Tab-separated table of C-alpha atoms and ligand atoms in Angstrom:
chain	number	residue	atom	x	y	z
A	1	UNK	CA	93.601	94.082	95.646
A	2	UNK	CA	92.167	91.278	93.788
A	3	UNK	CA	89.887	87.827	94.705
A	4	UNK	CA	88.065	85.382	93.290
A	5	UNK	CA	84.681	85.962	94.990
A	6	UNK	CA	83.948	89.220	97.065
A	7	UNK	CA	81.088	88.153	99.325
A	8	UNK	CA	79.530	90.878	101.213
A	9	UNK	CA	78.748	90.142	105.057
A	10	UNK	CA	79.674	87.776	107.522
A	11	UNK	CA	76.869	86.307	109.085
A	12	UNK	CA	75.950	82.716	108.548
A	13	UNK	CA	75.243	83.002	104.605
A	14	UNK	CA	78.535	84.750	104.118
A	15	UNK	CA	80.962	82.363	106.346
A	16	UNK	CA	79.094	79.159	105.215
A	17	UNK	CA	79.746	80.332	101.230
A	18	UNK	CA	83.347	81.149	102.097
A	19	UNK	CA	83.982	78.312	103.536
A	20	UNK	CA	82.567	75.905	101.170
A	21	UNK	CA	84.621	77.764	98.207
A	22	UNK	CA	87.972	78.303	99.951
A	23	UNK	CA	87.475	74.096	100.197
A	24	UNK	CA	87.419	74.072	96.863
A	25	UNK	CA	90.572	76.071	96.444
A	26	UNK	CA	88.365	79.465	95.233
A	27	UNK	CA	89.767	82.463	97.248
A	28	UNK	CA	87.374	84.805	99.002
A	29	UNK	CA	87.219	87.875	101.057
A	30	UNK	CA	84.296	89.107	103.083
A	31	UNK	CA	83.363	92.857	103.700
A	32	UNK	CA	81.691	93.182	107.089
A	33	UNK	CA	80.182	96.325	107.894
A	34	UNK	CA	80.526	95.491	111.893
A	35	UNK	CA	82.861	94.173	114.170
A	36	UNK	CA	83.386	90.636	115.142
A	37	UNK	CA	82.556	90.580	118.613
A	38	UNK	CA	78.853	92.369	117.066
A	39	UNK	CA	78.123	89.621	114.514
A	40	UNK	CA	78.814	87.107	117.482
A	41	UNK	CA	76.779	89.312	119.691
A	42	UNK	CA	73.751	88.947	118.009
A	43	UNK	CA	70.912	85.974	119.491
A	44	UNK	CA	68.755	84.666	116.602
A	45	UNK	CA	68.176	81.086	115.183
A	46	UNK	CA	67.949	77.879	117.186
A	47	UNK	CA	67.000	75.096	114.678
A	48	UNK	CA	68.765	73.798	112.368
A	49	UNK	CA	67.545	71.131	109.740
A	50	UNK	CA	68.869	68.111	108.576
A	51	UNK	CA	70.592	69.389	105.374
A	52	UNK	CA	72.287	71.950	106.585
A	53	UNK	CA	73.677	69.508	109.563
A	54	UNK	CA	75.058	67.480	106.819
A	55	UNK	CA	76.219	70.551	104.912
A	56	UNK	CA	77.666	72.188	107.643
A	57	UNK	CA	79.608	68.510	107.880
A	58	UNK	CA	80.552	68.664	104.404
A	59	UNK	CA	82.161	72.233	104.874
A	60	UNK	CA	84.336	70.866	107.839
A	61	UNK	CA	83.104	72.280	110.763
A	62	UNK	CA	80.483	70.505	112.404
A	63	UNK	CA	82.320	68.811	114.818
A	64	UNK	CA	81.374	70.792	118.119
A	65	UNK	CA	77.569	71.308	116.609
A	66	UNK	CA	77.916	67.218	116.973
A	67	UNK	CA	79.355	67.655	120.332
A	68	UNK	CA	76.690	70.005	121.515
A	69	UNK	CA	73.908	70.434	119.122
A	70	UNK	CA	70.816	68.438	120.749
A	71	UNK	CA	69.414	66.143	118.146
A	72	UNK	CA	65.187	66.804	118.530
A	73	UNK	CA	62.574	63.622	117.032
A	74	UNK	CA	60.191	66.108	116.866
A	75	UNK	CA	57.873	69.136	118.719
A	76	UNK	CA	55.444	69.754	120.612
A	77	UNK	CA	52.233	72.251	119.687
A	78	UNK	CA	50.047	73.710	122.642
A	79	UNK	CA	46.568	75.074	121.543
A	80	UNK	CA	44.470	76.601	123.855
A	81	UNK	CA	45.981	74.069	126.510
A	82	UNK	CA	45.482	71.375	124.731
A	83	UNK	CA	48.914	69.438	124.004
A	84	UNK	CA	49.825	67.328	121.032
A	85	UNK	CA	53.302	66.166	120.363
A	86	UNK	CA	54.708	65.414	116.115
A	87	UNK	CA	57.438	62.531	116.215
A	88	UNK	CA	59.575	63.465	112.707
A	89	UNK	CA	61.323	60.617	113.399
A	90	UNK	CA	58.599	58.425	112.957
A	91	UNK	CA	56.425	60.884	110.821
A	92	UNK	CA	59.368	61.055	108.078
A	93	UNK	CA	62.409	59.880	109.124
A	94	UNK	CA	64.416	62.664	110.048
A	95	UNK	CA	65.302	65.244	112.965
A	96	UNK	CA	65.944	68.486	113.720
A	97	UNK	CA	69.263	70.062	115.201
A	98	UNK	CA	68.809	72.659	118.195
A	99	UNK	CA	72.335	74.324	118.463
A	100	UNK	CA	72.668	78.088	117.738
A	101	UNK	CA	73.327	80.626	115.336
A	102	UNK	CA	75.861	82.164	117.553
A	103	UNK	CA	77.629	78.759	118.114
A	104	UNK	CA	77.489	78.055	114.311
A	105	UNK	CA	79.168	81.800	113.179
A	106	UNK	CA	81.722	81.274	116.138
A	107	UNK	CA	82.427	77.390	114.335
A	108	UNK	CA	82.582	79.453	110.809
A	109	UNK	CA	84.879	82.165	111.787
A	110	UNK	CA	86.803	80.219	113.780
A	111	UNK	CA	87.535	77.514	110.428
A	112	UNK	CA	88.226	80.917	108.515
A	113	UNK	CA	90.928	82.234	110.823
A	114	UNK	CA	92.301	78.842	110.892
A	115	UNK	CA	92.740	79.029	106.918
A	116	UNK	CA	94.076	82.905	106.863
A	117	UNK	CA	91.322	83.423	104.709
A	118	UNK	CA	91.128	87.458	104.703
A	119	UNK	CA	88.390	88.839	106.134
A	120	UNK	CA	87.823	92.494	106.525
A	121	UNK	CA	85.588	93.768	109.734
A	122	UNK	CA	84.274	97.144	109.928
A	123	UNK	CA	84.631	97.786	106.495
A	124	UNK	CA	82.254	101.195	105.867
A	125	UNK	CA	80.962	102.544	102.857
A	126	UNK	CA	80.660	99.146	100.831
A	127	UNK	CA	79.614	100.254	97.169
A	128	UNK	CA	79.206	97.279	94.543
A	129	UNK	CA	80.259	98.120	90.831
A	130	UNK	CA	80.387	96.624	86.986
A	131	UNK	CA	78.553	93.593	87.925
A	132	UNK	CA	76.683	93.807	84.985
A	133	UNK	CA	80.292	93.211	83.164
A	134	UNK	CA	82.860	90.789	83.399
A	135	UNK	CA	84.631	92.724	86.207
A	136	UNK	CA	83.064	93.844	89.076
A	137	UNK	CA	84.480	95.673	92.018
A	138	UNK	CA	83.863	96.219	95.342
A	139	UNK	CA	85.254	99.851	97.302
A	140	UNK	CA	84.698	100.136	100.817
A	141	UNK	CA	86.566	102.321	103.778
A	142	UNK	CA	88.364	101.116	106.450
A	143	UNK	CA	90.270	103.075	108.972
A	144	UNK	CA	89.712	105.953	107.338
A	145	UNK	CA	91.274	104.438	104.011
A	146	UNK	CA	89.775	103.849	100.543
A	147	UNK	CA	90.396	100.694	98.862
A	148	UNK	CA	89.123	98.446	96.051
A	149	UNK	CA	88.388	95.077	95.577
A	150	UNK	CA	88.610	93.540	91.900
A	151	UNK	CA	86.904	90.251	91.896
A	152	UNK	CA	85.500	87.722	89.015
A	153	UNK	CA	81.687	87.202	91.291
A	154	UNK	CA	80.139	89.675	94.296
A	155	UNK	CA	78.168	87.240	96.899
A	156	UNK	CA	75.215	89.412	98.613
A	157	UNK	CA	75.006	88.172	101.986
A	158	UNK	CA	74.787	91.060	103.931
A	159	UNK	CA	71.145	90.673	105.131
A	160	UNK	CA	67.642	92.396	104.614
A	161	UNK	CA	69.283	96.106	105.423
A	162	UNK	CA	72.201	95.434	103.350
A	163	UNK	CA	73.414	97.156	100.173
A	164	UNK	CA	73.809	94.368	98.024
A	165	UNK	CA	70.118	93.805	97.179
A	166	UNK	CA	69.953	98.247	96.986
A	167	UNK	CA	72.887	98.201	94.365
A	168	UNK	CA	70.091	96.186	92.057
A	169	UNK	CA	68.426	98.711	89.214
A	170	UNK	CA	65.294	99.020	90.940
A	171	UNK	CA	63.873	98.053	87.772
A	172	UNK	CA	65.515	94.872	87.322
A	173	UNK	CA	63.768	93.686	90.907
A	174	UNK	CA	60.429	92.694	92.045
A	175	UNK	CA	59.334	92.274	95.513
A	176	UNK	CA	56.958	90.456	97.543
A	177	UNK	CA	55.921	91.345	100.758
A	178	UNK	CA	54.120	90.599	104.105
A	179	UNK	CA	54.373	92.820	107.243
A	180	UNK	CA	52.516	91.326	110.088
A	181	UNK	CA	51.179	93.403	112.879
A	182	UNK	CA	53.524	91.583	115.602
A	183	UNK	CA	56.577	91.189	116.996
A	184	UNK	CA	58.287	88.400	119.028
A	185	UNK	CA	59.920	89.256	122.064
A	186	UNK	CA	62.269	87.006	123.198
A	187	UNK	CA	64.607	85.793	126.463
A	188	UNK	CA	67.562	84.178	126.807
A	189	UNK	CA	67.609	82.676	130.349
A	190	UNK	CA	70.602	80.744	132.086
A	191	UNK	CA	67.904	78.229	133.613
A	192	UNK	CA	67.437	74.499	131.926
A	193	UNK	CA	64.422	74.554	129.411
A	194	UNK	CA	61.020	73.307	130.213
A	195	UNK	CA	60.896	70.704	128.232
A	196	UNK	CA	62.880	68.051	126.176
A	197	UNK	CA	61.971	69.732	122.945
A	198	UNK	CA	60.449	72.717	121.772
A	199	UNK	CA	56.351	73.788	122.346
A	200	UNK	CA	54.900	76.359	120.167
A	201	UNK	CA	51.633	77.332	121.517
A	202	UNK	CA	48.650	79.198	120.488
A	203	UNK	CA	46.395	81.046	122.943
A	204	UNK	CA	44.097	83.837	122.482
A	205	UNK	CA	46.373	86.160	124.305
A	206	UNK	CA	48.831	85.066	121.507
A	207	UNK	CA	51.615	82.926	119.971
A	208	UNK	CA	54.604	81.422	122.733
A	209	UNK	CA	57.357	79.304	122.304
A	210	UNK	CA	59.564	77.606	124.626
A	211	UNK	CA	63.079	76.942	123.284
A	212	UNK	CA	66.549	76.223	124.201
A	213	UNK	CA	70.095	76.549	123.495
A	214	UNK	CA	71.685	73.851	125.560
A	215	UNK	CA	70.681	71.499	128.888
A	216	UNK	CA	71.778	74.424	130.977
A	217	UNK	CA	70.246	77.682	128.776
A	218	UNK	CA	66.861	78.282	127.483
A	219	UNK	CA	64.949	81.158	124.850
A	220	UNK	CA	61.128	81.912	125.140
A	221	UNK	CA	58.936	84.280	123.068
A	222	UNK	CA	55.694	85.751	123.036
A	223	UNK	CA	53.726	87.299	120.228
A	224	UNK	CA	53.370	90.919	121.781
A	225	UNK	CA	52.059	93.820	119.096
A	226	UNK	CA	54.329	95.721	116.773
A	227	UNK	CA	54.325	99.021	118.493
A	228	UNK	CA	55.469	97.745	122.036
A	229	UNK	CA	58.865	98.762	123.565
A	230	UNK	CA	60.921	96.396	125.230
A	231	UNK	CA	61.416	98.151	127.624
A	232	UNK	CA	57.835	97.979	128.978
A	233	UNK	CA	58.553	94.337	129.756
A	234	UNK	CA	60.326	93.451	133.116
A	235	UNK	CA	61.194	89.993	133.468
A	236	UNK	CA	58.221	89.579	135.455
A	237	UNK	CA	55.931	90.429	133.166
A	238	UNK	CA	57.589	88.339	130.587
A	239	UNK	CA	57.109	85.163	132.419
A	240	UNK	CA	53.609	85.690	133.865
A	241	UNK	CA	52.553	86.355	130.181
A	242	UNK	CA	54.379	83.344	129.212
A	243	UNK	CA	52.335	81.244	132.296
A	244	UNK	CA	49.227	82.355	130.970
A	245	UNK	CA	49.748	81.262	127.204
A	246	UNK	CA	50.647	77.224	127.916
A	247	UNK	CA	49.579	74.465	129.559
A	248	UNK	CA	49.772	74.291	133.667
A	249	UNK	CA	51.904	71.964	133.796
A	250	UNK	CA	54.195	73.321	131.180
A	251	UNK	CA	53.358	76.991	133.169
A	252	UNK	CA	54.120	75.061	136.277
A	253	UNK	CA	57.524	73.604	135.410
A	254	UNK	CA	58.788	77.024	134.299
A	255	UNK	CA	62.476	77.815	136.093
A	256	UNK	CA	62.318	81.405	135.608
A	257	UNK	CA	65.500	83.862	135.964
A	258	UNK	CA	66.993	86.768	135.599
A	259	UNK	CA	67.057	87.723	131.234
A	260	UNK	CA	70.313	87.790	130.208
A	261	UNK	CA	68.955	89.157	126.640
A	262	UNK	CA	66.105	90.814	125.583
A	263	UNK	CA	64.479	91.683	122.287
A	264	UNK	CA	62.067	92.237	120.336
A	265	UNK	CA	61.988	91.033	116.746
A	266	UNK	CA	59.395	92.279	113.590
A	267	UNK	CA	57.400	89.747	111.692
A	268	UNK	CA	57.828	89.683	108.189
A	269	UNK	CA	57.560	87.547	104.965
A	270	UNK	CA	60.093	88.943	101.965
A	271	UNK	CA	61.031	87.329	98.675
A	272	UNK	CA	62.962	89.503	95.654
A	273	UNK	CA	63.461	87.682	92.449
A	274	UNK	CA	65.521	87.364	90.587
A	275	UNK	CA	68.922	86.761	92.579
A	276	UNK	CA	71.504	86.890	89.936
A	277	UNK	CA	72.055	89.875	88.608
A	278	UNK	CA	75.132	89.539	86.090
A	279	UNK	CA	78.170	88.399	88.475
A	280	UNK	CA	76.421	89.427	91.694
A	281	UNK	CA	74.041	86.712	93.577
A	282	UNK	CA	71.875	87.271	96.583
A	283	UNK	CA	71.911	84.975	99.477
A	284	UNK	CA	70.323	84.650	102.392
A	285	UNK	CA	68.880	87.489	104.197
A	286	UNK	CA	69.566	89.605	101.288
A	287	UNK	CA	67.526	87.756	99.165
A	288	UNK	CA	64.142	86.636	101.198
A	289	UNK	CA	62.734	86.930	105.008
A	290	UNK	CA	61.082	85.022	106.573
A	291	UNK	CA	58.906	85.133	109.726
A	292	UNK	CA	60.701	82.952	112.568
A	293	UNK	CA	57.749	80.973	113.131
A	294	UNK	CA	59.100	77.762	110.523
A	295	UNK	CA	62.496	78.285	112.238
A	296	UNK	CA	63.306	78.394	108.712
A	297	UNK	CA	65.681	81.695	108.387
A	298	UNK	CA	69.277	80.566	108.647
A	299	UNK	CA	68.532	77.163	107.215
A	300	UNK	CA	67.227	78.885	103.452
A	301	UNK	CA	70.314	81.340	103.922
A	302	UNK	CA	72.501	77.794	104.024
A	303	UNK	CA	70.620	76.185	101.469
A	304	UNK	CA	71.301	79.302	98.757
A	305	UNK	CA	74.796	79.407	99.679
A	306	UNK	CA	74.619	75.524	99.387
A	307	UNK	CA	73.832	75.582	95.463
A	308	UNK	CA	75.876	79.036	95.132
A	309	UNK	CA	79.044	76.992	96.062
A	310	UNK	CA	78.320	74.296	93.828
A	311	UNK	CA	77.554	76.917	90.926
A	312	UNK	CA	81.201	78.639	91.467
A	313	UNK	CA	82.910	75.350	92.111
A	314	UNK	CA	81.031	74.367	88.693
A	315	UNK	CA	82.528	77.544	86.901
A	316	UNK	CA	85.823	77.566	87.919
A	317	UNK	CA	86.501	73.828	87.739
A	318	UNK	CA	84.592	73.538	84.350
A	319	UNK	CA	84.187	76.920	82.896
A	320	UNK	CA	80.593	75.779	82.740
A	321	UNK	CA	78.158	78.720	83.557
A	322	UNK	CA	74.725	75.914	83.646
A	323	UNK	CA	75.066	76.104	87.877
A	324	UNK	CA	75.537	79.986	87.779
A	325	UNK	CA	72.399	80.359	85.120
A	326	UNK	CA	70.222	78.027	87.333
A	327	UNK	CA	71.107	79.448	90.854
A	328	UNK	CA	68.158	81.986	90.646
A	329	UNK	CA	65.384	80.155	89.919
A	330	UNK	CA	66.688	76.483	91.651
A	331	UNK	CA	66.906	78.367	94.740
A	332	UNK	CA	63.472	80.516	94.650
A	333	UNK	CA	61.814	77.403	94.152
A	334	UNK	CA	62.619	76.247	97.465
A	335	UNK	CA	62.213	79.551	99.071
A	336	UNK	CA	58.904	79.943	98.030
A	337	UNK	CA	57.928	76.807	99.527
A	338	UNK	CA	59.516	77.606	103.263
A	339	UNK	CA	58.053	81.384	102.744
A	340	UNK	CA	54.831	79.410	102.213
A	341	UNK	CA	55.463	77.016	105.169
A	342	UNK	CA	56.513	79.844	107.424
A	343	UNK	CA	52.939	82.135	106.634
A	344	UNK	CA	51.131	78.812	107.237
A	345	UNK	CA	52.786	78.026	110.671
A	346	UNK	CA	52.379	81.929	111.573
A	347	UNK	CA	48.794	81.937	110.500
A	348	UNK	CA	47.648	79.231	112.548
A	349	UNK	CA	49.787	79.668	115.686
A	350	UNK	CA	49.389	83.721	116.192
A	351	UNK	CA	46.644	85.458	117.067
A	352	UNK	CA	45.735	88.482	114.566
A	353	UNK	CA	43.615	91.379	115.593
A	354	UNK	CA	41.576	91.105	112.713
A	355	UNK	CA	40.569	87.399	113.279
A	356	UNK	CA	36.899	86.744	114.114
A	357	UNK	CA	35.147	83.888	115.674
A	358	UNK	CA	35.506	82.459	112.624
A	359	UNK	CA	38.663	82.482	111.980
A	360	UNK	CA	39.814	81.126	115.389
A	361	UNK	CA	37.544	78.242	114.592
A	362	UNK	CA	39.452	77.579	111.645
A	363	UNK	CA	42.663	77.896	113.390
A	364	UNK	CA	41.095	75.142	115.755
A	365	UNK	CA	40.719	73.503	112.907
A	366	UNK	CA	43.826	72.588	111.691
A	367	UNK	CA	45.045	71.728	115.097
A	368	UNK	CA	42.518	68.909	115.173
A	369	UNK	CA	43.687	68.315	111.482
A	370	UNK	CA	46.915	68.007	112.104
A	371	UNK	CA	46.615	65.807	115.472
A	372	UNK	CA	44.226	63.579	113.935
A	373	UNK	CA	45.401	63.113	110.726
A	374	UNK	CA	48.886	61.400	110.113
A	375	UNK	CA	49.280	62.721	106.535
A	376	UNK	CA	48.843	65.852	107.838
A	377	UNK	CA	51.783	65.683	110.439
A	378	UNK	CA	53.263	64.119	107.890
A	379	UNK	CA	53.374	67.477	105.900
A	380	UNK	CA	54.083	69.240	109.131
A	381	UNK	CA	57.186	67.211	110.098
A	382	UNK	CA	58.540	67.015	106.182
A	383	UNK	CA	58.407	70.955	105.781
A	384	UNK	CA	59.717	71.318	109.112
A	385	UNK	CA	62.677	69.283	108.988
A	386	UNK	CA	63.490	70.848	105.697
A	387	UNK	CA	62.289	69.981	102.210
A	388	UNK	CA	65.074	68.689	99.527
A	389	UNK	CA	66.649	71.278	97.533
B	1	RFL	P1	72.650	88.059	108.572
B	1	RFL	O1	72.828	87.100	109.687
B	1	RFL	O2	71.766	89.221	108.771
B	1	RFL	O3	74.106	88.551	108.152
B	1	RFL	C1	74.304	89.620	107.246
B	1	RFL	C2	75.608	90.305	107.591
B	1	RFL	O4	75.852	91.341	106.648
B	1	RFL	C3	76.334	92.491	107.331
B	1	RFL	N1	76.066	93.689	106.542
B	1	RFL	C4	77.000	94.333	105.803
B	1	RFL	N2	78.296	94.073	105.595
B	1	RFL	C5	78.984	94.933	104.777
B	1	RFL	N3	78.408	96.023	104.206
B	1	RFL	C6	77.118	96.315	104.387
B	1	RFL	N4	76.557	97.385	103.811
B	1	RFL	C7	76.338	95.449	105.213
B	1	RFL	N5	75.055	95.416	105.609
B	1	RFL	C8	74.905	94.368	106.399
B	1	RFL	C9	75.577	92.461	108.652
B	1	RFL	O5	76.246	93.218	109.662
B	1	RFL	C10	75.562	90.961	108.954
B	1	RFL	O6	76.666	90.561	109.728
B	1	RFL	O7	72.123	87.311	107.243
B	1	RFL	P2	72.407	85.827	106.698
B	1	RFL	O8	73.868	85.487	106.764
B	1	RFL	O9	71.692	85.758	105.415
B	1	RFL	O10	71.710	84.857	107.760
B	1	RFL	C11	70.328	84.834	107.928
B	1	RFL	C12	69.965	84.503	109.380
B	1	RFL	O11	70.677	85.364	110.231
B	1	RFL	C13	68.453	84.643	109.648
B	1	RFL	O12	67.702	84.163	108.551
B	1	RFL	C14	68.005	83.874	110.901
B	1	RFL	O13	68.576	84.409	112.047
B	1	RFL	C15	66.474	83.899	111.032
B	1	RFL	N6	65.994	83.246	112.258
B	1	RFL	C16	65.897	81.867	112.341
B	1	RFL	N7	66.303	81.087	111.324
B	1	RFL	C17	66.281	79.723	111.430
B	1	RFL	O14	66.660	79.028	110.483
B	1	RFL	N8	65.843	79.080	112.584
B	1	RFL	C18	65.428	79.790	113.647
B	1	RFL	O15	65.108	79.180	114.672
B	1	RFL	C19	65.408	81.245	113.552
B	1	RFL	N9	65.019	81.993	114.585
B	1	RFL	C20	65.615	84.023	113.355
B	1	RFL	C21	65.121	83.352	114.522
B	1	RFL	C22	65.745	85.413	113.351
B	1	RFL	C23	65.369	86.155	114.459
B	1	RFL	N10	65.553	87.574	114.373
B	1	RFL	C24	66.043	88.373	115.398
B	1	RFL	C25	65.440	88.227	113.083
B	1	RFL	C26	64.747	84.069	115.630
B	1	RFL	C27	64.836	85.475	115.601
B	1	RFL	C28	64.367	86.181	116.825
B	2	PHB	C1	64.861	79.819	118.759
B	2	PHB	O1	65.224	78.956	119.567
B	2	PHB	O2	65.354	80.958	118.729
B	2	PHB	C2	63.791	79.501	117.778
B	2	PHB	C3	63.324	78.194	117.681
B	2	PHB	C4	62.301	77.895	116.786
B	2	PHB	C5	61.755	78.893	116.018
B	2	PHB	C6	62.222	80.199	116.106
B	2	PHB	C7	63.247	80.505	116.999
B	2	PHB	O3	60.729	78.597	115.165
């Protein structure tokens, strides 16, 4: 068998790259290691900047996001109580999208089906070769068969456990790393959100956030430490913790209900470099982590694949490899300013067990910057509703 561009994994980065190049006329298959119904299964981002409304526009299928997405002006932070809300709209100009990671896979695989673009679920035993060369390969399993993939480019998007990045000579790759010493644990809740837009608080009991998928469905979290189990949480103890970490009368608007999902997610900050390595890229997931505290995650994963489509498109139309040489270092740049973002906005919001009086003081600090000081917010609201590529 034989494609254009093999990309590896269907989850956001994946779709939103084969989409943009089967557009352009560039065929594509994606390898994904689990089933549909999985991928779909799987509750994570909420937010979605600006550019990757407009990109998810320019690859065709933001119609329903349109429909349903709800357009935020800006957020809300809650320290110790004390409640302060950061207009983007008037701050810089721009908004943020709330509409769901689930809803925007479903959108993607939905447009791929639609084109008979091949996709291959449950594909096992994906092993990446000769991209070093100028023709790679891609063998996986499925059904118990072998097969093989010839391709011109290999697209990593299968994530931070993925095999993509582990094909890499480890001694081609350098790392950078942050593990924090929390988790979020988060609920999915059939009960209208709290507010009109989203609250991130800090509280010495630790970080909360009240979020939403739609009028009718909301998501909270709370910082709770790395080692817990989620199953020491009942739904009880989820929202009394949640009560005790906002304001009353956020704590007293609260329509609480039975979870209909439950998890807890690790913190972590992740960057490799380079991401080109000969014909294969990394994207996404595969290429950097982020903690969720910048809501920054998918949008970075549909920025890379943003400049990775234009890079292909580039090559094929004009045999010019300038996009393909660039795509490592334009795209780090921008990572390395939402990985800095996302520390920052986890540093001030959580509470570490390390920090002192001191350093709550300073966290204090730059809530009183930030509240009192436009340029400030003004920082605040441009990082958050996404910085230009
Ligand atoms: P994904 O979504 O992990 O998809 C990778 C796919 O690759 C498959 N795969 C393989 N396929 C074939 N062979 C293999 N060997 C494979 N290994 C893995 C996997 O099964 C999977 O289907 O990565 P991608 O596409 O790069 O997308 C990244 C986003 O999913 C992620 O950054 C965000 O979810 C992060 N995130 C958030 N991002 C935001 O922009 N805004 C948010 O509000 C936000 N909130 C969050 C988040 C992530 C969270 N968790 C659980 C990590 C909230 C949470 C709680
Ligand atoms: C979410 O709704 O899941 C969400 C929103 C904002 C974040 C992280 C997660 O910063």
């Amino acid at each position: 068998m034989r494609t254009k561009v093999a990309i590896i994994g269907s989850g956001p980065a994946g779709l939103l790259l084969g989409r943009l190049l089967e557009n352009a006329g560039i065929e594509t298959v994606i390898l994904e290691r689990r089933s549909q119904e999985y991928v779909l299964g799987r509750i994570r981002a909420g937010v979605l900047e600006q550019g990757t409304v407009e990109l998810l526009d320019r690859a065709g299928v933001g119609e329903k996001m349109h429909a349903e997405g709800l357009v935020h002006d800006g957020v809300e932070f809650c320290f110790d109580g004390d409640r302060h809300r950061f207009n983007f709209r008037e701050l810089v100009g721009r908004t943020v999208t709330v509409y769901g990671q689930t809803e925007v896979t479903r959108d993607l695989m939905q447009a791929r089906d639609r084109s008979g673009a091949m996709s291959v679920y449950e594909a096992e035993n994906v092993s990446l070769h000769d991209f070093e060369g100028d023709k790679p390969k891609v063998r996986y399993v499925k059904d118990g068969v072998g097969q093989e993939l010839d391709c011109d480019f290999i697209a990593g998007c299968d994530g931070y456990h993925g095999v993509a990045r582990a094909s890499v000579p480890e001694n081609s790759l350098r790392t950078f790393e942050r593990v924090y010493p929390f988790g979020w644990l988060g609920i999915l809740v059939d009960k209208p959100p709290v507010a009109d837009e989203l609250i991130y608080a800090h509280h010495e009991r630790g970080f909360a956030l009240c979020s939403m998928r739609s009028p009718t469905r909301s998501r909270y979290y709370v910082q709770v430490p790395a080692s817990d189990k989620v199953e020491t949480w009942s739904d009880e103890r989820f929202w009394d913790e949640l009560r005790r970490r906002v304001d009353a009368e956020t704590a007293d608007n609260l329509v609480t209900g039975p979870s209909i999902e439950k998890s807890i997610a690790p913190l972590r900050s992740f960057v490799a470099e380079p991401l080109r390595f000969g014909r294969l890229f990394l994207a996404g997931d595969a290429a950097h982590i982020v903690p969720p505290t910048g809501a920054k995650g998918l949008n970075l994963a549909a920025s890379d694949v943003g400049v990775l489509a234009e890079a292909l498109i580039e090559f094929y139309a004009e045999r010019s490899k300038a996009g393909i040489d660039g795509y490592s270092a334009r795209v780090l740049s921008r990572i390395w300013k939402a990985e800095r973002f996302s520390w920052w906005m986890t540093s001030i919001l959580h509470t570490f067990p390390d920090t002192d009086a001191f350093g709550r003081r300073i966290q204090r600090a730059e809530f009183e910057h930030l509240r009192s000081s436009t340029i400030a917010a003004r920082a605040l609201a441009e990082n958050y509703t996404g910085l230009p590529i």
